[in-house]
mmCIF file of C-alpha atoms in Angstrom:
data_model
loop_
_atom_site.group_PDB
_atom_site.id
_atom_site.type_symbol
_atom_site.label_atom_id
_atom_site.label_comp_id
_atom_site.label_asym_id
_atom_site.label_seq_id
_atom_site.Cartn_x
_atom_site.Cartn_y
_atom_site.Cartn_z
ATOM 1 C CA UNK A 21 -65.933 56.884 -0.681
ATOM 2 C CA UNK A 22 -65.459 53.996 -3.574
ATOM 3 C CA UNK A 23 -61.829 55.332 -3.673
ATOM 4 C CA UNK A 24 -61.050 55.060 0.142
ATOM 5 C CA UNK A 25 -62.871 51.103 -0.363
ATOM 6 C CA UNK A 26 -61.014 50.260 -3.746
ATOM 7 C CA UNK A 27 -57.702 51.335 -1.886
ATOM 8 C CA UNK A 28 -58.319 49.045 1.101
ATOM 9 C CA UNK A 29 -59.545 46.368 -1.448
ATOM 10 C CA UNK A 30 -56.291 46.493 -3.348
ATOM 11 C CA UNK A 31 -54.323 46.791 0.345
ATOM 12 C CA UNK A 32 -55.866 43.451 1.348
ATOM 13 C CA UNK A 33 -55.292 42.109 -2.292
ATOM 14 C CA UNK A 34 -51.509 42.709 -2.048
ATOM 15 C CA UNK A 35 -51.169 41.984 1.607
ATOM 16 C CA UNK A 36 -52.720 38.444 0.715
ATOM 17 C CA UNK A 37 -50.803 37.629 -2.293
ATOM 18 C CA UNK A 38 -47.472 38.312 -0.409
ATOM 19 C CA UNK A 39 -48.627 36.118 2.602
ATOM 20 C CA UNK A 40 -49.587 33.672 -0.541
ATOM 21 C CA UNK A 41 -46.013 33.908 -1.575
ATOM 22 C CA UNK A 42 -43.890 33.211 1.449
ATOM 23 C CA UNK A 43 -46.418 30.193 2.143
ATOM 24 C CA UNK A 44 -45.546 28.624 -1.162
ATOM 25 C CA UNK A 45 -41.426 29.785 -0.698
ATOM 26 C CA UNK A 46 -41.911 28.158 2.550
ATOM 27 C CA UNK A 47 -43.282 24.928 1.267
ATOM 28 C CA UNK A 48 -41.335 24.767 -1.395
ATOM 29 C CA UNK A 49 -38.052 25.240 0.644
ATOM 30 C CA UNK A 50 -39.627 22.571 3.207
ATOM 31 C CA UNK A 51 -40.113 20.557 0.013
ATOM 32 C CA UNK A 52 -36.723 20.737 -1.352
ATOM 33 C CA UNK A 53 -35.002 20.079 1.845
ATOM 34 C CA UNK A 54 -36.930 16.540 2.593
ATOM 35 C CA UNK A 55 -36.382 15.727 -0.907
ATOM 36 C CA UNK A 56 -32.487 16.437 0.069
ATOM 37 C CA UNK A 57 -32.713 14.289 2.796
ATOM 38 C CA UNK A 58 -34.635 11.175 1.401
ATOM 39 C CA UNK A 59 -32.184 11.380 -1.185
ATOM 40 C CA UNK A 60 -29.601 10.872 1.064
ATOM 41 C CA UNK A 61 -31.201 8.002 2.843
ATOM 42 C CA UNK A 62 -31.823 6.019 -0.416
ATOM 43 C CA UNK A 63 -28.990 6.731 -2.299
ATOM 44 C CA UNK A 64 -25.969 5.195 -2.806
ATOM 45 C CA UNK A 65 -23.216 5.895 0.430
ATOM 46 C CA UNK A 66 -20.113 7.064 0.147
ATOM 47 C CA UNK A 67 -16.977 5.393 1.637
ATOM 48 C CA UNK A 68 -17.006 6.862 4.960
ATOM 49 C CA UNK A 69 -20.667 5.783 5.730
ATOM 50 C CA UNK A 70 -19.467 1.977 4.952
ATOM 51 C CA UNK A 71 -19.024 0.455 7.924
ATOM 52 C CA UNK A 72 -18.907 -3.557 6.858
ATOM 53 C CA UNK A 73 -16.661 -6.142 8.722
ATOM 54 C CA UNK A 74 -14.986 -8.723 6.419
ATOM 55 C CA UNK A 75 -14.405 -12.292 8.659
ATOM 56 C CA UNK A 76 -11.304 -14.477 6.402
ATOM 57 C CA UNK A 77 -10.996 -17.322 8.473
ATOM 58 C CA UNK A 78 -7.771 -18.373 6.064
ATOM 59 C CA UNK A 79 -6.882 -21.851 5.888
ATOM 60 C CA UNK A 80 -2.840 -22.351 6.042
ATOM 61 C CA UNK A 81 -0.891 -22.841 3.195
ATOM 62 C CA UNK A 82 -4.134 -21.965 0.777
ATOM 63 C CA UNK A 83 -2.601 -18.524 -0.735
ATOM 64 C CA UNK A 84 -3.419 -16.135 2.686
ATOM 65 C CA UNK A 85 -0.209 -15.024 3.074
ATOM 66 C CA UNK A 86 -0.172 -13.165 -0.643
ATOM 67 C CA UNK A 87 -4.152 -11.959 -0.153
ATOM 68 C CA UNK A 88 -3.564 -10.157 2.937
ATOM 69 C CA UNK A 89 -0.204 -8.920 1.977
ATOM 70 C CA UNK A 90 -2.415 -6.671 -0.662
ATOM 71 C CA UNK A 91 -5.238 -6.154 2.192
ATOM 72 C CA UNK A 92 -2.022 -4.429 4.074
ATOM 73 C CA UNK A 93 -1.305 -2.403 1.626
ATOM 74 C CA UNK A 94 -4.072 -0.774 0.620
ATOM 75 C CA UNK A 95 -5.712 -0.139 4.236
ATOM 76 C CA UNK A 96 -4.109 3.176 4.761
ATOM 77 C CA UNK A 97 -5.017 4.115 1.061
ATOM 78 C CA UNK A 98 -8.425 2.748 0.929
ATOM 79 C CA UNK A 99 -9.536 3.698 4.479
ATOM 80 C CA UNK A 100 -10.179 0.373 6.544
ATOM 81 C CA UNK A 101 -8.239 -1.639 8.889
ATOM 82 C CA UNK A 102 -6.797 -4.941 9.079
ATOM 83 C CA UNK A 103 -7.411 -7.037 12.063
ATOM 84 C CA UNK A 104 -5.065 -10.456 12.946
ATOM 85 C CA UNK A 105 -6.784 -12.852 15.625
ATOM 86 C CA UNK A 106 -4.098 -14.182 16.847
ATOM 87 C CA UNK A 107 -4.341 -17.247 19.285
ATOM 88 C CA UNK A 108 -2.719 -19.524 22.010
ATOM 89 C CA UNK A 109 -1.144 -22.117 20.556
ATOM 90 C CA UNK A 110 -1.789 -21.440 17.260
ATOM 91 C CA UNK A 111 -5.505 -22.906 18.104
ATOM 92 C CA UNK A 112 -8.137 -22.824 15.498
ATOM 93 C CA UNK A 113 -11.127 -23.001 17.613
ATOM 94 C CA UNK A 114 -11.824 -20.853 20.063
ATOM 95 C CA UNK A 115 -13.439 -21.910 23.948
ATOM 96 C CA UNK A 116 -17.301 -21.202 24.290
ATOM 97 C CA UNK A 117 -16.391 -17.558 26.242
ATOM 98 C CA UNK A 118 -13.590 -16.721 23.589
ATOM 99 C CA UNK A 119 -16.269 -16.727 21.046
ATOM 100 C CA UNK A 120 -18.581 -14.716 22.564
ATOM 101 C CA UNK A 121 -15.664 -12.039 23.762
ATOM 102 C CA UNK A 122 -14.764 -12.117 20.023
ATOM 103 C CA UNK A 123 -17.943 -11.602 18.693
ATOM 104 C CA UNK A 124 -19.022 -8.912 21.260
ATOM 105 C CA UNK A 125 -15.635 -7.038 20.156
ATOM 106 C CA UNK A 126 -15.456 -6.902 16.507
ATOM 107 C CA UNK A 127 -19.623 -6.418 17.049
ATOM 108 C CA UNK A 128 -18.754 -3.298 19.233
ATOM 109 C CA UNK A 129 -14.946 -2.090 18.151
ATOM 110 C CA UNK A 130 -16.712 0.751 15.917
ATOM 111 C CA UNK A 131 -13.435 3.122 15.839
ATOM 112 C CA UNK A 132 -11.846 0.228 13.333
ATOM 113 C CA UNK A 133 -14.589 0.012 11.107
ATOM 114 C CA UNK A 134 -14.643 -0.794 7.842
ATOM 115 C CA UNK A 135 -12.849 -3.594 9.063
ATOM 116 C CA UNK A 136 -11.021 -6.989 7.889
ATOM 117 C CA UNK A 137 -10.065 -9.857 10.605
ATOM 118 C CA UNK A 138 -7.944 -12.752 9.754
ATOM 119 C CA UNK A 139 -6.831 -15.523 11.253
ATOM 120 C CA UNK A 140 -6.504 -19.771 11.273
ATOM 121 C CA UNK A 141 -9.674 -20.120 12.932
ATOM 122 C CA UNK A 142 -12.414 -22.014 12.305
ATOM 123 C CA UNK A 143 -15.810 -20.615 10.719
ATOM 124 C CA UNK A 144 -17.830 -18.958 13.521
ATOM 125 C CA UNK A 145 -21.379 -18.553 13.536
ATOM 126 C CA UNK A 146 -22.204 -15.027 14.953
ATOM 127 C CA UNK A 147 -25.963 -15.271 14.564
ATOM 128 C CA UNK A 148 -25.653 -17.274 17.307
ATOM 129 C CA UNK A 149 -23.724 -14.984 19.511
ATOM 130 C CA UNK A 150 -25.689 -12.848 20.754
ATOM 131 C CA UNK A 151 -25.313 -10.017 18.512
ATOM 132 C CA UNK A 152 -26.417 -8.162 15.313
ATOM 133 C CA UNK A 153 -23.447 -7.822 13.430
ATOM 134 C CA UNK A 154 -23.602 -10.157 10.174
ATOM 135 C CA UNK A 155 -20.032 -10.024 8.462
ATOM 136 C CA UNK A 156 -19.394 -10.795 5.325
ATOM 137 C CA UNK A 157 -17.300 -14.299 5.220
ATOM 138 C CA UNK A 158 -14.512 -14.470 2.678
ATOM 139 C CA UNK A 159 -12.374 -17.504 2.212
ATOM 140 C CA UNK A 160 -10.008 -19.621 -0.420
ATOM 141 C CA UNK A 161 -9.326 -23.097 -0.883
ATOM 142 C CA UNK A 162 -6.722 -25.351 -2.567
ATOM 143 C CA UNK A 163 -6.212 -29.088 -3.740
ATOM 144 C CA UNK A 164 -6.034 -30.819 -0.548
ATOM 145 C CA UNK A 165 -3.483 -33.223 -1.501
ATOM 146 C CA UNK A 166 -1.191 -30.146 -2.795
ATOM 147 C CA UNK A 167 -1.867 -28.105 0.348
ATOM 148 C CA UNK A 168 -0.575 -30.839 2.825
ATOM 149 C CA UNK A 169 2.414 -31.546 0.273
ATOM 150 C CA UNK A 170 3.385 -27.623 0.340
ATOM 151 C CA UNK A 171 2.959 -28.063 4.345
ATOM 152 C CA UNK A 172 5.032 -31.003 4.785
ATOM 153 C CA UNK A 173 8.110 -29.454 2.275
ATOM 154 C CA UNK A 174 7.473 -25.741 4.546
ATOM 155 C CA UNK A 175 8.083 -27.694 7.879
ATOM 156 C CA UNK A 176 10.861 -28.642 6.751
ATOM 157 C CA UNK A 177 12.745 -25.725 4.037
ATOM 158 C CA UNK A 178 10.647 -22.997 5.081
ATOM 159 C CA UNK A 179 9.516 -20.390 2.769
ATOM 160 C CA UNK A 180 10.598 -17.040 0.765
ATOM 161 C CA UNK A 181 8.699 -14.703 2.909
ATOM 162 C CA UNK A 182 10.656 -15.145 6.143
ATOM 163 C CA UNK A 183 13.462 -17.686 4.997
ATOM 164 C CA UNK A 184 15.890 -16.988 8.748
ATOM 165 C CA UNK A 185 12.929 -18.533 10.373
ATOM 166 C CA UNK A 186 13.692 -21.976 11.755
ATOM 167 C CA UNK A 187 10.894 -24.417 11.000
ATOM 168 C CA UNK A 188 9.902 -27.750 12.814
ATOM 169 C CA UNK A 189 11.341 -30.374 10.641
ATOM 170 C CA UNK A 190 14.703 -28.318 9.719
ATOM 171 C CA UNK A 191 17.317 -31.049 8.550
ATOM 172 C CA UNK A 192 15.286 -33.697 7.555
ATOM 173 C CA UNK A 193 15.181 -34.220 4.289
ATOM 174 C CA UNK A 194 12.703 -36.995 3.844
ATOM 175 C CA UNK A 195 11.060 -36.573 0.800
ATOM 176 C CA UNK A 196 6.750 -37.065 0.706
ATOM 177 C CA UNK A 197 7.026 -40.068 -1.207
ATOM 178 C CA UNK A 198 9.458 -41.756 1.465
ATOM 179 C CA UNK A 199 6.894 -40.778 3.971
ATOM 180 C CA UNK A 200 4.169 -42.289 2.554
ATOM 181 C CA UNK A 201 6.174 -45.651 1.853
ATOM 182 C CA UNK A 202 6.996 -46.399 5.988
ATOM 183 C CA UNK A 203 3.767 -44.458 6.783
ATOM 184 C CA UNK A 204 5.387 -41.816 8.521
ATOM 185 C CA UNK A 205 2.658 -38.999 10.626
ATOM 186 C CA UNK A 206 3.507 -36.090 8.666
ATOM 187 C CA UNK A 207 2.176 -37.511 5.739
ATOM 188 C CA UNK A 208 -1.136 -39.700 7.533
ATOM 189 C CA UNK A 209 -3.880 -38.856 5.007
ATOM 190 C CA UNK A 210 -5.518 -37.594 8.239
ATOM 191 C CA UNK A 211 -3.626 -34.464 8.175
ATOM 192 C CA UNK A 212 -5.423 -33.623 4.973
ATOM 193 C CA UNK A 213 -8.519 -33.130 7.254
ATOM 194 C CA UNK A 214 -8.004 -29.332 6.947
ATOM 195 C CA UNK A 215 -10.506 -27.623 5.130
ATOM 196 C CA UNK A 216 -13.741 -29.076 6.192
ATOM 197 C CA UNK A 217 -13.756 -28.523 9.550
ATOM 198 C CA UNK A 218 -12.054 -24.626 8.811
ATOM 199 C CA UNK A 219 -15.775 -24.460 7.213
ATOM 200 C CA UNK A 220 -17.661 -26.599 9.293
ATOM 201 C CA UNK A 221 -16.870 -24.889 12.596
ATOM 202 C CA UNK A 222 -16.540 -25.101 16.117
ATOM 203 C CA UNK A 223 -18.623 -27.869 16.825
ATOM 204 C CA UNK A 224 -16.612 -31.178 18.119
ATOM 205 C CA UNK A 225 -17.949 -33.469 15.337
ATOM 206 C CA UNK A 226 -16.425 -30.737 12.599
ATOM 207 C CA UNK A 227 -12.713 -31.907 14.072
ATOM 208 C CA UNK A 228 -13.136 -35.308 13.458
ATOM 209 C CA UNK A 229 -11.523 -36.907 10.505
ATOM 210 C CA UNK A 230 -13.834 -38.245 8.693
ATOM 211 C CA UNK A 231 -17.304 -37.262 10.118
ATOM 212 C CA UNK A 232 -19.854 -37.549 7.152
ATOM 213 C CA UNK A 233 -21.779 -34.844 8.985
ATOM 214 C CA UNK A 234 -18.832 -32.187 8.799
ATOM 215 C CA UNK A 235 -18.761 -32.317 5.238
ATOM 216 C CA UNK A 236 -22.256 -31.668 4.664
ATOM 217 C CA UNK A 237 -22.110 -28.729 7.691
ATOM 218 C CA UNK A 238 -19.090 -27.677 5.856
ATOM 219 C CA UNK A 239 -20.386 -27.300 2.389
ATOM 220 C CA UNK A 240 -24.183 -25.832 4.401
ATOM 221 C CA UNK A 241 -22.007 -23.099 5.835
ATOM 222 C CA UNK A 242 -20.097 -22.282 2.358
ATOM 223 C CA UNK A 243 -23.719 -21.836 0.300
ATOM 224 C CA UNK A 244 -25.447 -19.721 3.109
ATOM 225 C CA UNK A 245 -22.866 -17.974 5.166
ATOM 226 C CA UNK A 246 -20.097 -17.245 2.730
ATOM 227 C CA UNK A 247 -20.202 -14.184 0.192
ATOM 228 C CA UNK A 248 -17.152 -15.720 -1.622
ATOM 229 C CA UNK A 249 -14.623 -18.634 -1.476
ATOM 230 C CA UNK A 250 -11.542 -18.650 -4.345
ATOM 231 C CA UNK A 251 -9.569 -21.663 -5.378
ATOM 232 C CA UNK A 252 -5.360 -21.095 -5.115
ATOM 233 C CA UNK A 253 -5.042 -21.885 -8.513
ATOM 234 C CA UNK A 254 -6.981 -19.152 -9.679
ATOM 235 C CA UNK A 255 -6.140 -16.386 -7.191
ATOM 236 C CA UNK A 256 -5.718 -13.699 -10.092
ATOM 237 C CA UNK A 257 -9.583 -14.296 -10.525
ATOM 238 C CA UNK A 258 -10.496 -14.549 -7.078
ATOM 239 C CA UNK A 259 -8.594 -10.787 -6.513
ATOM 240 C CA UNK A 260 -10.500 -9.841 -9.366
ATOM 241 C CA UNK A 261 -14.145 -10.602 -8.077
ATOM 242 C CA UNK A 262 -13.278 -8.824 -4.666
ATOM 243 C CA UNK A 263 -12.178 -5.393 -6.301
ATOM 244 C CA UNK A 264 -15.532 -5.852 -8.066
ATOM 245 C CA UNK A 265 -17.578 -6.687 -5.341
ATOM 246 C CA UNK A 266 -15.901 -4.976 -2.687
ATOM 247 C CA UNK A 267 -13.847 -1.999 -3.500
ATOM 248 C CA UNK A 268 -14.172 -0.202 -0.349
ATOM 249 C CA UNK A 269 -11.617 -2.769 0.828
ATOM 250 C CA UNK A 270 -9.645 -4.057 -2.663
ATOM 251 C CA UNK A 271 -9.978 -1.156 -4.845
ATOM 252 C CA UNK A 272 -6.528 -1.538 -6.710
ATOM 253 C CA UNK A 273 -6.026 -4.913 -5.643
ATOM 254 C CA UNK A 274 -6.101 -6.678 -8.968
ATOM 255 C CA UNK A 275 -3.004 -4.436 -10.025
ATOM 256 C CA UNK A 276 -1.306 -4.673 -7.087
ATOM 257 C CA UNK A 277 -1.673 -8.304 -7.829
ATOM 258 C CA UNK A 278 0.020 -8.114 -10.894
ATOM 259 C CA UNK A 279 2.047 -5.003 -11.188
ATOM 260 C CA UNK A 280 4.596 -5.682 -7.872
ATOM 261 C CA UNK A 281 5.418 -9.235 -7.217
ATOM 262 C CA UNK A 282 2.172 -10.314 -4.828
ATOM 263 C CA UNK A 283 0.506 -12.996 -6.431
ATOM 264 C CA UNK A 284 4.288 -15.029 -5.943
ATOM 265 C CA UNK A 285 4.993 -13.473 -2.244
ATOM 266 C CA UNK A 286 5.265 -16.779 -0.441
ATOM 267 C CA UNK A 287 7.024 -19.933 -1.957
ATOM 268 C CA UNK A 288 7.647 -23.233 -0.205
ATOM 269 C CA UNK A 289 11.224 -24.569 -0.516
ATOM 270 C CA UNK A 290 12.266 -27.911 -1.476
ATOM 271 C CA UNK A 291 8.484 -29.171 -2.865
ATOM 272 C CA UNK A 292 8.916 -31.723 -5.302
ATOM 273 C CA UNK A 293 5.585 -33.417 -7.000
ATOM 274 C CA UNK A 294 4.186 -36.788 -5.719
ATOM 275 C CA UNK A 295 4.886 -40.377 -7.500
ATOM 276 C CA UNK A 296 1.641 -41.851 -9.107
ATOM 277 C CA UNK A 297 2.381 -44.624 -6.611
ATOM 278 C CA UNK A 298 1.654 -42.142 -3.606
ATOM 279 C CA UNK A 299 -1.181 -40.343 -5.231
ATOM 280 C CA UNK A 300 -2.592 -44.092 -5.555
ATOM 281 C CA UNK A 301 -2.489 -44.566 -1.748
ATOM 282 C CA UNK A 302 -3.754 -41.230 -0.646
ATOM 283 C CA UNK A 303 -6.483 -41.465 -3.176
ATOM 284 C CA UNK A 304 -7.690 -44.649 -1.072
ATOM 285 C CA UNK A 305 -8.286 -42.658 2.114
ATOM 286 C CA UNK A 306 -12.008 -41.874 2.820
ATOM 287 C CA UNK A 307 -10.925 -38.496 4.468
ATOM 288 C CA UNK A 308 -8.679 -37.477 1.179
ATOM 289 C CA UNK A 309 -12.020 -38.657 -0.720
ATOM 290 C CA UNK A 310 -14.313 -36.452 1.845
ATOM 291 C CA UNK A 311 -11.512 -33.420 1.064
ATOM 292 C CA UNK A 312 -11.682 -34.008 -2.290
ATOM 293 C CA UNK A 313 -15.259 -33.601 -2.742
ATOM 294 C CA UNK A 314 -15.500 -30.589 -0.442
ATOM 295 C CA UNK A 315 -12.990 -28.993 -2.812
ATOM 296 C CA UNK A 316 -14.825 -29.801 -5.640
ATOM 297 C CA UNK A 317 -18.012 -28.465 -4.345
ATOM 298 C CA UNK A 318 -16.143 -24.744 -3.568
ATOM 299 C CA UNK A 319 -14.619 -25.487 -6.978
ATOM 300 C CA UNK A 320 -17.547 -25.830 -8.690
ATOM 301 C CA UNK A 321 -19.404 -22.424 -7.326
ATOM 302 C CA UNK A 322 -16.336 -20.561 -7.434
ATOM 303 C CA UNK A 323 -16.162 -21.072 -11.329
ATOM 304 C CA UNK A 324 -19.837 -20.499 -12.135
ATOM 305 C CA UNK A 325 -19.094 -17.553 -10.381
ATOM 306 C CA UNK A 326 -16.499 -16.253 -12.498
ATOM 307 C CA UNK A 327 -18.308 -17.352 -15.442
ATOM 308 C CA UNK A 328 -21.550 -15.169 -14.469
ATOM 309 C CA UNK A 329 -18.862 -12.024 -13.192
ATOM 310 C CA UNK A 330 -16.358 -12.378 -15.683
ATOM 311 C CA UNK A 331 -17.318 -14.323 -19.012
ATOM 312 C CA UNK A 332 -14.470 -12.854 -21.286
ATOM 313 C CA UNK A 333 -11.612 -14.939 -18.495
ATOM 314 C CA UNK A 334 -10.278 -11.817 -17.748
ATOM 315 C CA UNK A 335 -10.537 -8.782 -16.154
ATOM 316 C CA UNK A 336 -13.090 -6.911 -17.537
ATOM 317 C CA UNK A 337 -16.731 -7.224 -15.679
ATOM 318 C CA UNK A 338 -20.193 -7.799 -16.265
ATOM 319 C CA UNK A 339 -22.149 -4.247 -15.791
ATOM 320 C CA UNK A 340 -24.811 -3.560 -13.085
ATOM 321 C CA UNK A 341 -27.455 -5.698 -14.546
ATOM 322 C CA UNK A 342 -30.453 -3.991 -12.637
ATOM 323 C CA UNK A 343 -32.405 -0.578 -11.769
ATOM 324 C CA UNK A 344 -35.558 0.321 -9.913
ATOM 325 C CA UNK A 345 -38.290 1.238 -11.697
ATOM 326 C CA UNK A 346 -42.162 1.189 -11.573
ATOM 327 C CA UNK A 347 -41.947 2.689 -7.685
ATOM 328 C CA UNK A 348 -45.070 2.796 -6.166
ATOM 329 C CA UNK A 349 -46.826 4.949 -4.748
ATOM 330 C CA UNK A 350 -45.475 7.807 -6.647
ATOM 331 C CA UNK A 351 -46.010 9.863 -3.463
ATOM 332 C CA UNK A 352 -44.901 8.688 -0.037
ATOM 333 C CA UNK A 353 -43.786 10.368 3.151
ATOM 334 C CA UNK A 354 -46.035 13.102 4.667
ATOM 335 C CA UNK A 355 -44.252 15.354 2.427
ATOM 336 C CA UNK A 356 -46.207 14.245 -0.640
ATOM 337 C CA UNK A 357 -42.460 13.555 -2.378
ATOM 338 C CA UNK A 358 -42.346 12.327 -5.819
ATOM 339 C CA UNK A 359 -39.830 8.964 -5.829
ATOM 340 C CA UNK A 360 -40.080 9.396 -9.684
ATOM 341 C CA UNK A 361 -37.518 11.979 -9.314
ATOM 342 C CA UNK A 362 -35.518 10.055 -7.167
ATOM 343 C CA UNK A 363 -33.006 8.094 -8.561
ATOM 344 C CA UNK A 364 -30.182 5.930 -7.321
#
C-alpha cells in the first residue's frame, strides 16, 4: 500500500516540476522577446527607419549651387532624395494656397522620404500649416555686399557651371564701381535686401527694404527654427558640421568636398573687388547696415558653433558628450523589464 502511494506521490512530484518548467521556459521566452522589442523601440534606428525632411531655402549666389551639387551625389549612395521647388517666375514666396499645397505634400509624399527640398524661397513656417511634419531648416549666408557684387558680375559674364547660358546683362561691361558713381539699379543698395526677408518669411512686411521688424523676425526665425546656417566663407566647415550632424544625408560629404573639385563648382566671371570709395557709399545705406548686422548675427552663432563642434579648426569632432544613466524605475512595462540592461 505505501508503495502504490509513494509511486503516485513521486508521479505528481514529476508531473508538477515539468509543468513548473515549461511555465518558467514560457516566461522566460515571453521575457526575452519584450526585452527584444523594447530594445528596438529605444534604441538607436538604423538608416531605413529615418524618415527626416531637410527644408534649404538657399539664398542665390550664397554657395547653393556647390552644397547641393554634393547632396546630388550622394542621394543614390546614401539612400534619400533630393527635391527642387521650382517656381513661376522664379518667385520666392509662395501664394497663401501654394503654401499649404506645399506643406500638405512634402508632409504626405512618404515614398521620397528621407528627403531634402531646395529652392529660392522664402522661410516657411509649417507649424502653421496645418500639419505635423517639423523639418529640419538648413541654410548659408554670405557678406551681403559680396553677394550682390558676385550677382551683378553673373548677370552679366555668367558663370563656370553652365558658361553657353546667356545671362541678362550679356555685353555690358559696366563695371560695379561705375554703377554706383551714376547710381545705376543694378547696384541700388536696395538690392542687397536679400537675406533677411529669405529668413524672415512670407509675411509682406519681410519684403520691404528696410523694415526694422524683418530683421528682428529674421534673426527670431534663425535661433528657433533653424538647426544650422553656414557662412560662404567657411563652407569647408559648414560641410563638415552636416556630415557630423546629419550623416544619413552627408555621410562622405566633407571628402567629396575636398577630394573632386566641389567646394570651387560655380565661379562668377568678370568680378573685380569694389573701390573704398564705393564701399564708403554702400556702407551709408540703412538696408546694407540692416544686412550687415543680420549677417553678423548668423556669423556670430555659426562660429560658436564650430568652436563647440570642432575646437581643433579642422575636421576632427567633439565625441558624444552624454549617456543615460540613473533610469528609474528599474522595472517598467507590465513585463517587469529591467532598463538597467538596456542600453543605447
Amino acid at each position: 500500500m505505501r508503495t502504490v502511494m509513494w509511486s503516485k506521490w513521486a508521479s505528481n512530484f514529476v508531473l508538477l516540476a515539468v509543468m513548473a518548467i515549461i511555465v518558467l521556459m514560457v516566461y522566460w521566452q515571453h521575457k526575452l522577446l519584450s526585452l527584444e522589442e523594447q530594445q528596438k523601440s529605444i534604441g538607436p534606428r538604423d538608416d531605413s527607419s529615418d524618415y527626416s525632411v531637410i527644408i534649404y531655402n538657399r539664398i542665390p549666389k550664397t554657395g547653393s549651387t556647390s552644397l547641393m551639387g554634393i547632396a546630388y551625389e550622394l542621394c543614390s549612395k546614401n539612400g534619400f532624395s533630393v527635391i527642387h521647388l521650382n517656381t513661376t517666375k522664379n518667385s520666392h514666396i509662395l501664394t497663401p494656397a501654394d503654401q499649404i499645397r506645399f506643406a500638405q505634400n512634402i508632409s504626405g509624399w512618404m515614398e521620397r522620404r528621407p528627403a531634402i527640398y531646395h529652392g529660392h524661397i522664402g522661410y516657411i513656417d509649417l507649424s502653421a500649416l496645418g500639419v505635423s511634419l517639423r523639418p529640419i531648416y538648413i541654410n548659408v549666408v554670405r557678406d551681403p555686399l559680396e553677394r550682390l557684387i558676385s550677382y551683378y558680375y553673373f548677370l552679366r559674364f555668367g558663370d563656370n557651371f553652365r558658361p553657353e547660358v546667356v545671362r541678362k546683362r550679356k555685353g555690358n561691361k559696366e563695371t560695379f564701381d561705375e554703377c554706383v558713381i551714376r547710381q545705376g539699379p543694378d547696384c541700388d543698395p536696395v538690392n542687397l535686401w536679400m537675406q533677411i526677408p529669405f529668413f524672415c518669411g512670407h509675411h509682406s512686411a519681410c519684403w520691404e527694404p528696410g523694415n526694422s521688424w524683418a530683421l528682428q523676425q529674421a534673426k527670431a526665425n534663425l535661433a528657433k527654427s533653424y538647426f544650422l546656417v553656414g557662412v560662404t566663407d567657411s563652407m569647408e566647415d559648414f560641410v563638415a558640421l552636416l556630415e557630423a550632424s546629419l550623416p544619413r544625408f552627408f555621410r562622405g560629404a566633407l571628402q567629396l568636398f575636398n577630394s573632386e573639385g566641389k567646394s570651387h563648382l560655380r565661379k562668377t566671371y568678370g568680378k573685380q573687388p569694389p573701390s573704398k570709395e564705393t564701399l564708403k557709399t554702400i556702407h551709408k545705406s540703412k538696408v546694407w547696415q540692416m544686412e550687415q548686422d543680420f549677417y553678423i548675427f548668423a556669423k556670430k552663432n555659426f562660429n560658436a558653433i564650430k568652436k563647440r563642434a570642432l575646437p581643433s579648426g579642422g575636421s576632427a569632432f567633439v565625441p558624444q558628450q552624454f549617456r543615460f544613466e540613473k533610469i528609474r524605475p528599474k522595472y517598467i512595462n507590465n513585463n517587469n523589464i529591467n532598463t538597467n540592461t538596456i542600453s543605447r
